[in-house]
Tab-separated table of C-alpha atoms in Angstrom:
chain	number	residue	atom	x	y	z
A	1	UNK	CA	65.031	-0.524	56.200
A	2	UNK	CA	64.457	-4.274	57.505
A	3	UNK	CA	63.415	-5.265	60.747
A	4	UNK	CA	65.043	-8.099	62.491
A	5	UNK	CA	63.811	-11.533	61.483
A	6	UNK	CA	64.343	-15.303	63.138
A	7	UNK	CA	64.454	-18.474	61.542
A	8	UNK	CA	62.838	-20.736	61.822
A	9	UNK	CA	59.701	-19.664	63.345
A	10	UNK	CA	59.100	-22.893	64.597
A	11	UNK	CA	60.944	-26.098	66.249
A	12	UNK	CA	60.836	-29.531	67.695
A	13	UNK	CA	64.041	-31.475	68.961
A	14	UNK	CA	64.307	-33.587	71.512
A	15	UNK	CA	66.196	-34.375	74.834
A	16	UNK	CA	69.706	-34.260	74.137
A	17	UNK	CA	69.860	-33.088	70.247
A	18	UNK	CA	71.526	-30.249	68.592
A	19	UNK	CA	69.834	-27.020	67.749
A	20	UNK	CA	70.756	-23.565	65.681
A	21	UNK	CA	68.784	-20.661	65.241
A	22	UNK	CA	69.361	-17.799	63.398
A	23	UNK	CA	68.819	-13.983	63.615
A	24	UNK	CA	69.010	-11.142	60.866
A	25	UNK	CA	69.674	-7.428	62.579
A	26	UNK	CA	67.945	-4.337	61.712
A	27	UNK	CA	70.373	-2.635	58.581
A	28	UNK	CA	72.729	-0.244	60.196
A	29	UNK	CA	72.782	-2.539	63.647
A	30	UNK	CA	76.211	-3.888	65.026
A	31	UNK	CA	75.015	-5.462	68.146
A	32	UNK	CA	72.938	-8.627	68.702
A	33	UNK	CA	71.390	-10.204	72.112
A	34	UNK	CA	69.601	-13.700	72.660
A	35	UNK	CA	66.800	-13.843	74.739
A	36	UNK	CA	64.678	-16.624	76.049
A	37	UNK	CA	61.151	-15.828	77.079
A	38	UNK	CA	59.522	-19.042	78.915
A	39	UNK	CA	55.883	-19.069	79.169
A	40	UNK	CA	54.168	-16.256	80.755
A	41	UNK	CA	57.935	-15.198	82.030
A	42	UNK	CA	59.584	-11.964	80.850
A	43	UNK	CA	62.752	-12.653	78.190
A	44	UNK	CA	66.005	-13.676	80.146
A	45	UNK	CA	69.239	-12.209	78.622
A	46	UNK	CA	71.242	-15.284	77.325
A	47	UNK	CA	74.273	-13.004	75.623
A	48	UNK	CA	75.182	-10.145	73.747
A	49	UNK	CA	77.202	-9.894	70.911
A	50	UNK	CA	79.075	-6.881	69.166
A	51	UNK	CA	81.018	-6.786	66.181
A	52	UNK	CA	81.636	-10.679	66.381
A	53	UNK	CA	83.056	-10.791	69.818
A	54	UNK	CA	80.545	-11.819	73.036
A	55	UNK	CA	80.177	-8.626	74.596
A	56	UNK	CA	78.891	-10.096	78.361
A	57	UNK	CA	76.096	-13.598	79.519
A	58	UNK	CA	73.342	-14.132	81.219
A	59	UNK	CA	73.564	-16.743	83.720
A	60	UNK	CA	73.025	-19.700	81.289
A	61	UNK	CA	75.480	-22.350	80.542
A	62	UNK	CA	78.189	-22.742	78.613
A	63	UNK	CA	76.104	-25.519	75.965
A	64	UNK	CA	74.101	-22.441	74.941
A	65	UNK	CA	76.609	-20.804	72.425
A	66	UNK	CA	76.914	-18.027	69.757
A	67	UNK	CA	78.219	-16.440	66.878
A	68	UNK	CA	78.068	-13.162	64.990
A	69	UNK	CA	78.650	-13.050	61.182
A	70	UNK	CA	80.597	-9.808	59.642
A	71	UNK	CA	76.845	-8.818	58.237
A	72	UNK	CA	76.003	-9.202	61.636
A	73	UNK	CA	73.474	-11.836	61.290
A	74	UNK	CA	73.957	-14.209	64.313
A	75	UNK	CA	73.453	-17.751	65.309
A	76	UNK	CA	72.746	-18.797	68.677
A	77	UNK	CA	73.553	-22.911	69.176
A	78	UNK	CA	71.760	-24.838	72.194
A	79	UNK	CA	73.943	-28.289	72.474
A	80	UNK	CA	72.360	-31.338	74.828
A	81	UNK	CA	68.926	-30.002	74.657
A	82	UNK	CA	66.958	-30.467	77.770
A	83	UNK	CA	63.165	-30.323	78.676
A	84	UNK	CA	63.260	-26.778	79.997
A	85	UNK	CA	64.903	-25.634	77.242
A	86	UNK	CA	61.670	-25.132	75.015
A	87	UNK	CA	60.710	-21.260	74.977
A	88	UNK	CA	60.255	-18.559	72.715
A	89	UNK	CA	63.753	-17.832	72.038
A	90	UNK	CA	64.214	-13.653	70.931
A	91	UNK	CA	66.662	-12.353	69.326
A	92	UNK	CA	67.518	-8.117	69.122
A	93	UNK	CA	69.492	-5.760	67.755
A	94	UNK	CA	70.931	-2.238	68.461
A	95	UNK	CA	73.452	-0.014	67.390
A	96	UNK	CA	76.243	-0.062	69.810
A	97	UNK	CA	76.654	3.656	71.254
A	98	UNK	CA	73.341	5.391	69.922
A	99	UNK	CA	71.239	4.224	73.142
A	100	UNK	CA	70.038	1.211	74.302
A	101	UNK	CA	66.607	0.821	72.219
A	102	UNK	CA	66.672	-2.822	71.345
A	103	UNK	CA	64.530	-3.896	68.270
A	104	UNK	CA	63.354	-7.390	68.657
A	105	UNK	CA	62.659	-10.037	66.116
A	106	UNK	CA	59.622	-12.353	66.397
A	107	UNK	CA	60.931	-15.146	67.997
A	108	UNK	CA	61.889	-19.287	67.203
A	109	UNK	CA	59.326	-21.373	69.383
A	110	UNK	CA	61.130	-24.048	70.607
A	111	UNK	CA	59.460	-27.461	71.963
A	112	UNK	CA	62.315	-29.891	73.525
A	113	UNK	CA	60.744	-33.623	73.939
B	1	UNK	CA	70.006	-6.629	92.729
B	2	UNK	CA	69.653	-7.365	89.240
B	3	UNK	CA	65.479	-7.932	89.921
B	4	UNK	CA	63.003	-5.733	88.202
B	5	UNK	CA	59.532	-6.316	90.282
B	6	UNK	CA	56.452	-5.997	88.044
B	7	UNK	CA	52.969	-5.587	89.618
B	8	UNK	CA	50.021	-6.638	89.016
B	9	UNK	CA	49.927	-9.590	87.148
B	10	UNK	CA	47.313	-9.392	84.796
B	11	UNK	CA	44.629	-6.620	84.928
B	12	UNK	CA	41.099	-5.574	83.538
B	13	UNK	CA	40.249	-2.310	82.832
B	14	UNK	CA	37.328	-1.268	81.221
B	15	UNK	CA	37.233	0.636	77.389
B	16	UNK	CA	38.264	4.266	78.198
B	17	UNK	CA	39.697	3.438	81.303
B	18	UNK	CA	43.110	4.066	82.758
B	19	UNK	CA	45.671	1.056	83.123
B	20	UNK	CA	48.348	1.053	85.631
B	21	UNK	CA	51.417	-1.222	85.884
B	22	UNK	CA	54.150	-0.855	88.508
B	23	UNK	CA	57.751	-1.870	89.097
B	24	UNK	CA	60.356	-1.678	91.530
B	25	UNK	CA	63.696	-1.888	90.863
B	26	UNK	CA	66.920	-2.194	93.237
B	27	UNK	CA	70.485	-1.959	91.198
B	28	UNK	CA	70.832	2.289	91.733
B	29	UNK	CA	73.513	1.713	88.350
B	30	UNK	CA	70.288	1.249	86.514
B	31	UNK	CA	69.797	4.341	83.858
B	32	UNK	CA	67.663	3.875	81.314
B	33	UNK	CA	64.062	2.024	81.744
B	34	UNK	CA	61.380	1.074	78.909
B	35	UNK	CA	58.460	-0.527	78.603
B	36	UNK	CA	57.913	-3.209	75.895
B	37	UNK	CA	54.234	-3.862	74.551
B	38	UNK	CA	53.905	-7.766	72.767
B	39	UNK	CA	51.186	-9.006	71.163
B	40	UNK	CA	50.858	-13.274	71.118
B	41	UNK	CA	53.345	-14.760	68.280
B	42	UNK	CA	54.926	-11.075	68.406
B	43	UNK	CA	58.516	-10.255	69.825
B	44	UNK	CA	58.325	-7.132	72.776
B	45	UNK	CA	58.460	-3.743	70.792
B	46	UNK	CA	59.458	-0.586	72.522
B	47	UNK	CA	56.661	1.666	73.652
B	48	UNK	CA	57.906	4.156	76.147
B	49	UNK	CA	60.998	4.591	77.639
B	50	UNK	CA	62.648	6.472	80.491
B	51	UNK	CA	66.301	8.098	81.999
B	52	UNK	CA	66.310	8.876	85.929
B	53	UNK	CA	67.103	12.668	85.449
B	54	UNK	CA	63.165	13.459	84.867
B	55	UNK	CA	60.190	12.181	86.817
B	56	UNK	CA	57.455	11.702	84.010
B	57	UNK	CA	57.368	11.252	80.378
B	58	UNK	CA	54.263	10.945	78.243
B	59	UNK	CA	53.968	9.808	74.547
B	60	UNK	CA	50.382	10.193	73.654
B	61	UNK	CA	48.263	8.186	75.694
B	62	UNK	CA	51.206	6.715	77.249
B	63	UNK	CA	53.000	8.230	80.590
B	64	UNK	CA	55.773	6.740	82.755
B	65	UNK	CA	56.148	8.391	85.901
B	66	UNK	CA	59.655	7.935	88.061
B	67	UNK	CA	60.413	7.901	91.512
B	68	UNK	CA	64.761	7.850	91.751
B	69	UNK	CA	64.371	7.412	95.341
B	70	UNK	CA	61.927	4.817	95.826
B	71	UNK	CA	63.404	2.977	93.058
B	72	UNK	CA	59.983	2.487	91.447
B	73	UNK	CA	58.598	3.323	88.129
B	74	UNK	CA	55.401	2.945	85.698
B	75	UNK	CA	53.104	2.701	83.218
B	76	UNK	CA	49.840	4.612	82.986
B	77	UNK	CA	47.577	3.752	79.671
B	78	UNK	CA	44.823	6.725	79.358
B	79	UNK	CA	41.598	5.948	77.563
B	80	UNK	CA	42.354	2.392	77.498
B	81	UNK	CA	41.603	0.700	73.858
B	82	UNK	CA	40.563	-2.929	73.377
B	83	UNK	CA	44.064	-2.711	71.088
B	84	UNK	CA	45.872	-1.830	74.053
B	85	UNK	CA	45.192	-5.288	75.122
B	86	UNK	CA	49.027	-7.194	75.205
B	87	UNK	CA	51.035	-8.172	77.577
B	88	UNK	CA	53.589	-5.220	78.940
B	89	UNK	CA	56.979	-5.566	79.650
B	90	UNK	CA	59.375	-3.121	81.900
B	91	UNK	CA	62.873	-3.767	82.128
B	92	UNK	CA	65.809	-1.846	83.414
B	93	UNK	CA	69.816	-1.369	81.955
B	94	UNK	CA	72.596	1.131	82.767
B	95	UNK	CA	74.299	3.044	80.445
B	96	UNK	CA	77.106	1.227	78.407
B	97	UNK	CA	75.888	-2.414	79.787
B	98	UNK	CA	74.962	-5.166	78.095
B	99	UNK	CA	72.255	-6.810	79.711
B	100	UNK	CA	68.527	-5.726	79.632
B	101	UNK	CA	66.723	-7.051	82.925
B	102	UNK	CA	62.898	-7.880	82.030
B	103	UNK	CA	60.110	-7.240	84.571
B	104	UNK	CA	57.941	-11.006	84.487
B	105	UNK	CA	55.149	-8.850	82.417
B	106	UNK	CA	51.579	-8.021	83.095
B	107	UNK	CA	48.691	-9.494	80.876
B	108	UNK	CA	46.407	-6.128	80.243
B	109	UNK	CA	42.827	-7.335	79.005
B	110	UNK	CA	40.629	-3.599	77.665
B	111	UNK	CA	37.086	-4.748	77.634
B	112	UNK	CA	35.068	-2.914	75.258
């Protein structure tokens, strides 16, 4: 059994660029949630997906987009980048139904210039 | 409503010690509660979690004690380890939800 992994583990953009990052579930796991964690701040939910649909968001805008793969890998796109968006950005997964125990990957640092 | 208060902070406790974290809570839909340990460079891993129909729960050295109608909850770390030494997490969902609400974490430092 895998765990969940990120890529990259690192990042720099800067103000206003493009940026994907990606997210492989735990085997067996149909759901997958975005996080970001700021500095010395607890993760924020950005959104949730299940089964390729977005299942409910956090209160961040509409440039911070995703996708879920029918593996169930899933991309989460950041469009217009902006200062505060550099974080640890977290990605986990969880089998829809069986509880709420969220695995969590190790995260894609991001540094916005 | 959707907060999850997390006190203290940061904290020192001493090796062998016991470490207490606290948080309050105020969404009553809330029905499941864990507590997430992470280590630097590390995503949060579950340690410990919690449903509202019991009032303590202990894994090892690790208890969570509930109180449904103060809305409060937490973390008790018995004989404190220098490995125990992370930064701890509590969060708060309901049943069937989506969204995981984060406490803003506590930095616990276990001097030897």
């Amino acid at each position: 059994e895998t765990g969940v992994t990120q890529s990259p583990t690192h990042l720099i953009k800067t103000r206003g660029q493009q940026v994907t990052l990606r997210c492989s579930s735990q085997s067996g796991h149909n759901t997958v949630s975005w996080y970001q964690q700021a500095l010395g701040q607890g993760p924020q939910f950005i959104f949730q997906y299940y089964r390729e649909e977005e299942n409910g968001r956090g209160n961040f805008p509409p440039r911070f987009s995703g996708l879920q793969f029918p593996n169930y890998s899933s991309e989460l796109n950041v469009n217009a980048l902006e200062l505060d968006d550099s974080a640890l950005y977290l990605c986990a997964s969880s089998l829809q139904g069986v509880g709420e125990t969220q695995y969590f990957g190790p995260g894609t640092r991001l540094l916005v210039l | 409503q959707q907060q999850v208060k997390q006190s203290p902070q940061s904290l020192i406790v001493q090796k062998g010690g016991i470490s207490i974290i606290n948080c309050a809570y105020e969404n009553t839909a809330f029905d499941y509660f864990p507590w997430y340990q992470q280590f630097p460079g590390k995503g949060p891993a579950l340690l410990i979690a919690i449903r509202p129909d019991v009032s303590e729960k202990k894994e090892g050295r690790f208890t969570i004690s509930f109180n449904k109608s103060a809305k409060q909850f937490s973390l008790h770390i018995m004989d404190s380890q220098p490995g125990d030494s992370a930064t701890y997490f509590c969060a708060a969902s309901d049943t069937g939800g989506f969204k995981t609400i984060f406490g803003a974490g506590t930095r616990l430092f276990v001097k030897a």
